[in-house]
Coordinates of C-alpha atoms (C1' of nucleotides) in Angstrom, one line a residue:
Chain A
M1 CA -19.1 30.3 -13.5
R2 CA -15.7 30.9 -14.5
V3 CA -13.1 28.3 -13.2
A4 CA -9.4 29.1 -13.5
L5 CA -7.4 26.0 -13.8
G6 CA -3.7 26.2 -12.8
F7 CA -2.1 22.9 -14.1
F8 CA 1.0 21.7 -15.6
A9 CA 0.2 19.6 -18.6
H10 CA 0.7 15.8 -19.1
T11 CA 1.8 14.5 -15.7
G12 CA -0.1 11.3 -14.9
Y13 CA -1.3 13.0 -11.3
S14 CA -2.5 16.3 -12.9
D15 CA -4.4 14.6 -15.8
G16 CA -6.2 12.6 -13.4
V17 CA -7.2 15.3 -11.2
L18 CA -8.5 17.1 -14.3
R19 CA -10.5 14.1 -15.3
G20 CA -11.9 14.1 -11.6
V21 CA -12.9 18.0 -12.2
A22 CA -14.5 17.3 -15.4
A23 CA -16.3 14.3 -14.0
F24 CA -18.0 16.7 -11.5
A25 CA -18.4 19.9 -13.5
R26 CA -19.7 18.2 -16.6
P27 CA -22.9 16.6 -15.5
H28 CA -23.5 19.0 -12.7
R29 CA -22.5 22.5 -13.7
Q30 CA -21.8 24.7 -16.6
W31 CA -18.3 26.1 -15.8
V32 CA -16.3 27.6 -18.3
F33 CA -12.6 26.9 -17.8
D34 CA -9.3 28.7 -18.4
R35 CA -6.4 26.7 -18.1
V36 CA -2.6 27.9 -17.6
A37 CA 0.5 26.6 -16.2
P38 CA 0.9 27.2 -12.6
T39 CA 3.8 29.9 -13.0
L40 CA 3.9 33.4 -11.7
A41 CA 3.3 34.6 -15.0
G42 CA 0.5 32.0 -15.4
A43 CA -0.9 33.1 -12.2
Q44 CA -1.1 36.6 -13.4
R45 CA -3.0 35.6 -16.6
L46 CA -5.5 33.7 -15.0
L47 CA -6.4 36.3 -12.4
N48 CA -6.7 38.9 -15.6
Q49 CA -9.4 36.6 -16.7
A50 CA -11.4 37.5 -13.5
P51 CA -12.6 34.0 -12.5
D52 CA -14.9 33.1 -10.1
G53 CA -12.7 30.5 -8.4
V54 CA -9.4 28.7 -9.0
L55 CA -8.4 25.2 -8.8
L56 CA -4.8 24.6 -8.6
C57 CA -2.1 21.9 -8.8
T58 CA 1.1 23.5 -7.3
S59 CA 3.6 23.1 -4.5
D60 CA 5.4 26.4 -5.7
E61 CA 5.4 28.5 -2.6
R62 CA 5.3 31.9 -4.9
V63 CA 2.4 31.0 -6.7
L64 CA 0.4 30.0 -3.7
E65 CA 1.4 33.3 -2.3
V66 CA -0.2 35.2 -5.1
F67 CA -3.5 33.1 -4.8
E68 CA -3.8 33.4 -1.1
R69 CA -4.1 37.1 -1.6
V70 CA -7.1 37.1 -3.8
K71 CA -10.8 37.4 -2.6
I72 CA -12.3 34.2 -4.5
P73 CA -12.1 30.6 -3.3
V74 CA -9.0 28.8 -4.4
V75 CA -8.6 25.0 -3.9
N76 CA -5.1 23.5 -4.2
T77 CA -4.5 19.9 -5.2
G78 CA -0.6 19.8 -5.4
A79 CA 1.5 19.3 -2.4
P80 CA 0.7 20.2 1.1
A81 CA 1.2 23.9 2.1
P82 CA 0.8 24.3 5.9
G83 CA 0.1 27.8 6.7
R84 CA -1.2 28.9 3.5
R85 CA -4.7 30.6 3.3
V86 CA -6.0 28.1 0.4
A87 CA -8.5 25.2 0.7
Q88 CA -6.8 21.8 -0.2
V89 CA -7.8 18.6 -1.2
L90 CA -4.6 16.5 -1.2
N91 CA -3.4 13.0 -1.1
D92 CA -3.1 11.2 2.4
E93 CA 0.6 11.5 2.5
A94 CA 1.0 9.5 5.7
A95 CA -1.3 6.6 4.2
V96 CA 1.0 6.7 1.1
G97 CA 4.1 5.9 3.1
E98 CA 2.4 3.4 5.1
M99 CA 1.2 1.5 2.1
A100 CA 4.6 1.5 0.3
A101 CA 6.1 0.1 3.8
R102 CA 3.5 -2.6 4.1
Y103 CA 3.9 -3.5 0.3
F104 CA 7.8 -4.3 1.0
I105 CA 7.6 -5.8 4.2
A106 CA 4.9 -8.4 2.8
R107 CA 7.5 -9.1 0.1
G108 CA 10.0 -10.0 2.6
Y109 CA 12.2 -6.9 2.2
R110 CA 14.3 -6.3 5.3
Q111 CA 16.5 -3.4 4.0
F112 CA 14.8 -0.2 2.9
A113 CA 15.8 3.1 1.3
Y114 CA 13.9 6.4 0.3
A115 CA 14.8 8.8 -2.4
S116 CA 13.3 12.4 -1.7
R117 CA 12.6 15.2 -4.0
V118 CA 15.4 17.8 -4.4
G119 CA 15.1 20.5 -1.9
G120 CA 12.1 18.5 -0.3
H121 CA 9.7 19.9 2.2
P122 CA 9.0 18.1 5.5
D123 CA 7.8 14.8 4.0
A124 CA 5.0 13.0 5.8
R125 CA 5.3 10.4 3.3
L126 CA 8.8 9.5 4.6
T127 CA 7.9 9.9 8.3
A128 CA 5.1 7.3 7.6
F129 CA 7.2 5.0 5.8
Q130 CA 9.8 4.9 8.4
A131 CA 7.4 4.6 11.3
T132 CA 5.4 1.7 9.8
L133 CA 8.6 0.0 9.2
A134 CA 9.6 0.6 12.5
K135 CA 6.5 -0.9 13.8
Q136 CA 7.6 -4.0 12.1
G137 CA 11.0 -3.9 13.9
F138 CA 13.1 -2.2 10.8
S139 CA 14.5 1.0 12.5
R140 CA 16.9 1.6 9.6
C141 CA 16.2 3.2 6.3
A142 CA 18.6 4.9 4.4
V143 CA 17.6 8.4 2.7
F144 CA 18.9 9.9 -0.4
E145 CA 19.1 13.4 1.3
S146 CA 18.1 16.4 -1.0
A147 CA 20.7 18.6 0.9
R148 CA 23.6 16.5 -0.4
E149 CA 22.2 16.7 -3.9
R150 CA 21.6 20.3 -3.9
E151 CA 25.5 20.9 -3.3
F152 CA 26.2 19.3 -6.6
T153 CA 26.1 20.7 -10.2
P154 CA 24.0 18.7 -12.5
S155 CA 26.7 16.2 -14.0
E156 CA 28.1 15.8 -10.2
R157 CA 24.8 15.0 -9.1
R158 CA 24.3 12.0 -11.4
I159 CA 27.3 10.5 -10.0
G160 CA 26.1 11.2 -6.5
L161 CA 23.0 9.2 -7.1
S162 CA 24.8 6.5 -8.6
Q163 CA 27.1 6.1 -5.7
W164 CA 24.4 6.2 -3.2
L165 CA 22.8 3.5 -5.2
R166 CA 25.9 1.3 -5.5
E167 CA 26.7 1.6 -1.8
L168 CA 23.2 0.6 -0.6
P169 CA 23.2 -2.7 1.1
K170 CA 21.7 -5.2 -1.2
P171 CA 18.8 -6.5 -1.6
V172 CA 17.0 -3.3 -0.9
A173 CA 13.3 -2.2 -1.3
L174 CA 13.7 1.6 -2.7
F175 CA 10.6 3.9 -2.2
C176 CA 10.7 7.0 -4.6
M177 CA 8.8 10.0 -4.0
Y178 CA 7.5 10.1 -7.4
D179 CA 7.5 8.0 -11.0
A180 CA 9.6 10.5 -12.7
Q181 CA 12.4 9.9 -10.1
A182 CA 11.7 6.2 -10.0
S183 CA 12.4 6.3 -13.8
T184 CA 15.6 8.3 -13.1
V185 CA 16.7 5.8 -10.4
A186 CA 16.1 2.9 -12.9
E187 CA 18.3 4.6 -15.6
H188 CA 21.0 4.9 -12.9
C189 CA 20.8 1.3 -12.2
R190 CA 20.9 0.4 -15.6
A191 CA 24.1 2.3 -16.1
A192 CA 25.6 1.0 -13.1
G193 CA 24.9 -2.6 -13.7
I194 CA 22.7 -2.7 -10.7
A195 CA 19.8 -5.6 -11.2
V196 CA 16.2 -4.5 -10.8
P197 CA 14.4 -5.9 -9.0
A198 CA 16.9 -8.4 -7.8
E199 CA 19.1 -6.0 -6.2
I200 CA 16.7 -3.1 -5.9
A201 CA 13.1 -2.9 -5.9
I202 CA 11.8 0.2 -7.1
L203 CA 8.5 1.5 -6.4
G204 CA 7.2 5.0 -7.2
V205 CA 4.1 7.1 -6.6
D206 CA 1.1 8.4 -8.8
N207 CA 1.2 5.3 -11.3
D208 CA 1.9 7.5 -14.6
I209 CA 0.9 4.8 -16.7
T210 CA 3.0 5.9 -19.8
G211 CA 6.1 6.9 -17.6
C212 CA 5.9 3.5 -15.8
S213 CA 5.4 1.3 -18.5
L214 CA 8.1 2.7 -20.9
A215 CA 10.7 2.3 -18.2
D216 CA 13.1 -0.5 -18.2
P217 CA 12.0 -2.5 -16.5
P218 CA 8.1 -1.3 -16.1
L219 CA 8.1 0.4 -12.7
S220 CA 5.7 -0.5 -9.9
S221 CA 4.0 2.5 -8.3
I222 CA 1.4 3.7 -5.7
Q223 CA -1.8 4.7 -7.7
T224 CA -3.1 7.9 -5.8
A225 CA -6.8 8.6 -6.2
A226 CA -6.2 11.6 -8.6
E227 CA -9.5 11.5 -10.0
R228 CA -11.2 11.4 -6.7
I229 CA -9.1 14.5 -5.6
G230 CA -10.1 16.3 -8.7
Y231 CA -13.7 15.5 -8.1
E232 CA -13.7 16.3 -4.5
A233 CA -11.9 19.5 -5.2
A234 CA -14.4 20.7 -7.9
Q235 CA -17.2 19.7 -5.4
L236 CA -15.5 22.1 -2.8
L237 CA -15.2 24.8 -4.9
D238 CA -18.9 24.3 -5.8
R239 CA -19.9 24.6 -2.3
Y240 CA -17.9 27.6 -1.9
F241 CA -19.8 29.2 -4.8
S242 CA -23.2 28.2 -3.2
E243 CA -22.5 29.6 0.1
G244 CA -21.0 32.7 -1.3
G245 CA -17.8 32.6 0.8
W246 CA -15.2 30.2 1.8
Q247 CA -12.5 29.0 4.6
V248 CA -9.4 27.1 4.7
R249 CA -10.3 23.4 4.7
T250 CA -7.8 20.5 4.0
L251 CA -9.2 17.2 2.7
K252 CA -7.0 14.1 2.6
V253 CA -7.7 11.3 0.2
P254 CA -6.0 7.8 0.8
P255 CA -4.1 6.2 -2.0
V256 CA -5.7 3.4 -4.1
R257 CA -3.4 0.4 -4.1
V258 CA 0.1 -0.6 -5.2
V259 CA 0.3 -1.3 -8.9
S260 CA 2.6 -4.1 -9.3
R261 CA 5.0 -4.2 -12.3
R262 CA 8.3 -5.7 -12.9
S263 CA 10.6 -3.1 -10.9
T264 CA 9.2 -5.1 -7.6
D265 CA 8.7 -8.5 -9.1
A266 CA 10.9 -10.4 -6.9
V267 CA 10.4 -11.9 -3.2
A268 CA 13.3 -11.1 -1.1
V269 CA 13.0 -13.5 1.5
P270 CA 16.3 -14.9 2.9
D271 CA 14.8 -18.7 3.0
K272 CA 14.4 -21.0 0.2
L273 CA 11.6 -22.8 1.7
V274 CA 9.4 -19.5 2.5
E275 CA 10.5 -18.1 -0.9
A276 CA 9.1 -21.5 -2.7
A277 CA 5.9 -21.4 -0.5
L278 CA 5.4 -17.6 -1.3
R279 CA 5.7 -18.4 -5.2
M280 CA 3.2 -21.5 -4.8
M281 CA 0.7 -19.0 -3.1
Q282 CA 1.2 -16.6 -5.8
A283 CA 0.4 -19.3 -8.5
D284 CA -2.8 -20.2 -6.6
L285 CA -4.5 -17.1 -5.9
A286 CA -7.8 -18.8 -6.3
R287 CA -6.7 -20.9 -3.2
T288 CA -7.7 -24.3 -4.7
S289 CA -5.0 -26.3 -3.0
S290 CA -4.8 -26.6 0.8
F291 CA -1.9 -26.0 3.2
E292 CA -1.4 -29.8 3.7
T293 CA -0.7 -29.9 0.0
F294 CA 1.9 -27.0 0.3
C295 CA 3.6 -28.7 2.8
E296 CA 3.8 -32.0 1.3
R297 CA 5.3 -30.4 -2.0
L298 CA 7.9 -28.6 0.0
K299 CA 8.5 -31.8 2.0
C300 CA 8.2 -30.0 5.5
S301 CA 5.8 -29.8 8.3
R302 CA 3.0 -27.5 9.0
R303 CA 4.8 -26.5 12.1
S304 CA 8.1 -25.6 10.4
L305 CA 6.6 -23.7 7.8
E306 CA 4.7 -21.4 10.3
R307 CA 7.7 -21.2 12.1
R308 CA 9.8 -19.9 9.1
F309 CA 7.4 -17.6 8.0
Q310 CA 7.2 -15.9 11.4
S311 CA 10.8 -15.5 11.5
V312 CA 11.3 -14.2 8.0
M313 CA 8.1 -12.4 7.2
S314 CA 6.7 -11.5 10.8
Q315 CA 3.3 -13.2 9.8
S316 CA 1.8 -16.4 9.4
P317 CA 1.5 -18.3 6.4
S318 CA -2.1 -17.8 6.1
H319 CA -1.8 -14.1 6.4
A320 CA 0.7 -13.8 3.8
W321 CA -1.3 -15.5 1.4
A322 CA -4.3 -13.4 2.2
G323 CA -2.6 -10.5 1.6
L324 CA -1.6 -11.6 -2.1
R325 CA -5.1 -12.8 -2.8
L326 CA -6.3 -9.3 -1.5
H327 CA -3.9 -7.5 -3.6
E328 CA -5.0 -9.6 -6.4
A329 CA -8.8 -8.8 -5.6
E330 CA -8.2 -5.1 -5.6
R331 CA -6.3 -5.1 -8.8
L332 CA -9.3 -7.2 -10.4
L333 CA -11.9 -4.5 -9.0
V334 CA -9.9 -1.6 -10.4
E335 CA -8.7 -2.9 -13.6
T336 CA -12.0 -4.9 -14.6
D337 CA -15.6 -4.6 -14.2
L338 CA -16.1 -8.4 -13.1
A339 CA -18.9 -8.7 -10.5
V340 CA -17.8 -8.6 -7.0
E341 CA -18.9 -12.0 -6.6
E342 CA -16.9 -13.2 -9.4
V343 CA -13.7 -11.4 -8.2
A344 CA -14.3 -13.1 -4.7
R345 CA -14.6 -16.5 -6.6
R346 CA -11.3 -16.0 -8.3
T347 CA -9.3 -15.0 -5.5
G348 CA -10.4 -17.5 -3.1
F349 CA -12.7 -15.3 -0.8
G350 CA -15.7 -17.5 -1.3
D351 CA -18.5 -15.0 -1.7
S352 CA -18.7 -11.2 -2.0
R353 CA -19.4 -10.9 1.8
Q354 CA -16.0 -12.3 2.8
L355 CA -14.5 -10.2 0.2
A356 CA -16.1 -7.1 1.4
A357 CA -15.0 -7.8 4.8
A358 CA -11.4 -8.0 3.6
V359 CA -11.3 -4.9 1.4
R360 CA -13.0 -2.8 4.1
K361 CA -10.4 -3.9 6.6
S362 CA -7.7 -3.0 4.4
T363 CA -9.2 0.3 2.7
G364 CA -12.1 1.0 4.8
M365 CA -14.4 0.8 2.0
V366 CA -16.5 -1.9 0.6
P367 CA -15.9 -3.3 -2.9
S368 CA -18.1 -0.9 -4.7
Q369 CA -16.8 2.0 -2.9
F370 CA -13.3 1.2 -3.7
R371 CA -13.7 1.0 -7.6
R372 CA -15.5 4.5 -7.2
H373 CA -12.6 5.8 -5.2
A374 CA -10.2 4.6 -7.9
G375 CA -12.0 6.3 -10.4
A376 CA -12.8 2.9 -12.2
A377 CA -15.7 2.3 -14.4
G378 CA -16.0 6.0 -14.8
A379 CA -18.5 6.2 -12.1
L380 CA -17.2 9.2 -9.7
R381 CA -20.0 9.7 -7.4
P382 CA -20.2 10.8 -3.7
A383 CA -17.1 10.4 -1.4
P384 CA -16.6 7.2 0.3
P385 CA -16.0 7.2 4.1
K386 CA -12.6 7.9 5.1
S387 CA -10.4 4.9 6.6
P388 CA -9.8 6.0 10.0
S389 CA -8.0 3.0 11.7
R390 CA -6.0 0.8 9.8
Q391 CA -5.4 -2.1 12.1
S392 CA -2.0 -4.0 11.8
R393 CA -3.0 -7.6 11.6
S394 CA 0.8 -8.9 12.0
G395 CA -0.3 -10.7 15.1
S396 CA 3.2 -10.3 16.8
G397 CA 2.0 -9.0 20.0
E398 CA 1.1 -5.3 19.8
Chain B
dT1 C1' -26.2 -10.4 16.6
dA2 C1' -25.2 -14.9 18.4
dT3 C1' -23.6 -19.9 17.9
dG4 C1' -20.9 -23.5 16.9
dG5 C1' -18.2 -26.6 13.9
dG6 C1' -13.8 -26.1 11.5
dT7 C1' -9.1 -24.0 10.7
dT8 C1' -5.1 -21.6 12.2
dC9 C1' -1.6 -20.1 15.6
dC10 C1' 1.8 -20.9 18.8
dG11 C1' 3.9 -22.6 23.3
dC12 C1' 5.8 -26.6 24.9
dC13 C1' 8.4 -31.0 24.7
dA14 C1' 10.9 -34.9 23.0
dA15 C1' 13.8 -36.4 18.9
dG16 C1' 17.3 -35.9 15.5
Chain C
dA1 C1' 25.9 -28.4 24.6
dC2 C1' 23.3 -26.1 20.9
dC3 C1' 20.0 -25.5 17.4
dT4 C1' 16.4 -27.1 14.4
dT5 C1' 12.3 -30.1 13.4
dG6 C1' 7.7 -32.2 13.9
dG7 C1' 3.9 -33.4 16.7
dC8 C1' 0.4 -32.3 20.3
dG9 C1' -3.4 -29.6 22.0
dG10 C1' -5.6 -25.6 24.0
dA11 C1' -6.6 -20.8 22.6
dA12 C1' -8.0 -17.6 19.2
dC13 C1' -9.8 -16.8 15.1
dC14 C1' -13.2 -17.5 11.1
dC15 C1' -16.9 -18.3 8.5
dA16 C1' -21.7 -20.1 7.7

DNA sequence: TATGGGTTCCGCCAAG
DNA sequence: ACCTTGGCGGAACCCA
């Protein structure tokens, strides 16, 4: 089979998708690939090769328009394009927005902002971000409007963004639509003398490792399941080949986790006691000391600590601690090949059963599935089950 | 899947 | 008078 790839080069996301495509195709099928950038000219060149199928990564309406007219199966892995007659394997955008909101809330932020793409389309990420914030009682979220931005010439636009950043109430948690934009924001902050993360915490999307690491400060980002998306897209295309026909399908793949770097390395709680407690928790992710010890060291009663957590974080101390430990456990699962048992031990979950329960609750997958979902250990295999209900465990009467 | 012992949560009240 | 604190104990939850 001849498969056309319409992918831009060297973005963290599209490279990941292509790795996933390779992971499916290499052991399973003998496909020949033609790769071109997904532009109008590129589309024409791809079609001239008379491919049997097309894998795309684009949000360009005009390119999609070209491909929805061809008779061969087309699977897009770029931005959602509702109404287009192409099959899609995409990020679960709502889950991305929800993950960002939960992450910020767990760090004590109470003021939030969102920077969207220039000329952005209806944005499920933003909608879910705001909805999750609202559920926790935060109804306001500043949005950098793409409409406002479009009216400026490029040099004026820089001023517009800087001004917007300066005017944000601090400290603020800023969620950026993608990593490149997060880098731009970080640059503007530096130029304007705004401290990151102390005044503005920045979170991007896609975990473009080079881009995030080179930025100053290094940028936190939501790791999307790019490899998994590529794998699923290739598998879907393969299915169309064997069925000899195809239909419009959309498959949503939830993100993996938040990768924490310096740009969100601050707790924003307006309460010294809770802040100190959080630091102690962060320093003891294996849970070797008890609550009693915390209270003694902080010179306050257990009841007071509970109350302060509830008022500032909208959650109990042990929930907060469990959240931090789970975050670390997920990091170890993705970044190392430690045995699940060992990960559990290091993060105070006792044994793998307990850890599995916690990971399942947060991601809908057990640890081994979660590892594959993240594309870790190179072992991309059949899809893990989707995560249907992500229960809020805030305990504040729902 | 059920049981029971331990832990954590949270409303309440008295004291500072 | 008002607000915060610490202790109590039943309810809810967690884990082996």
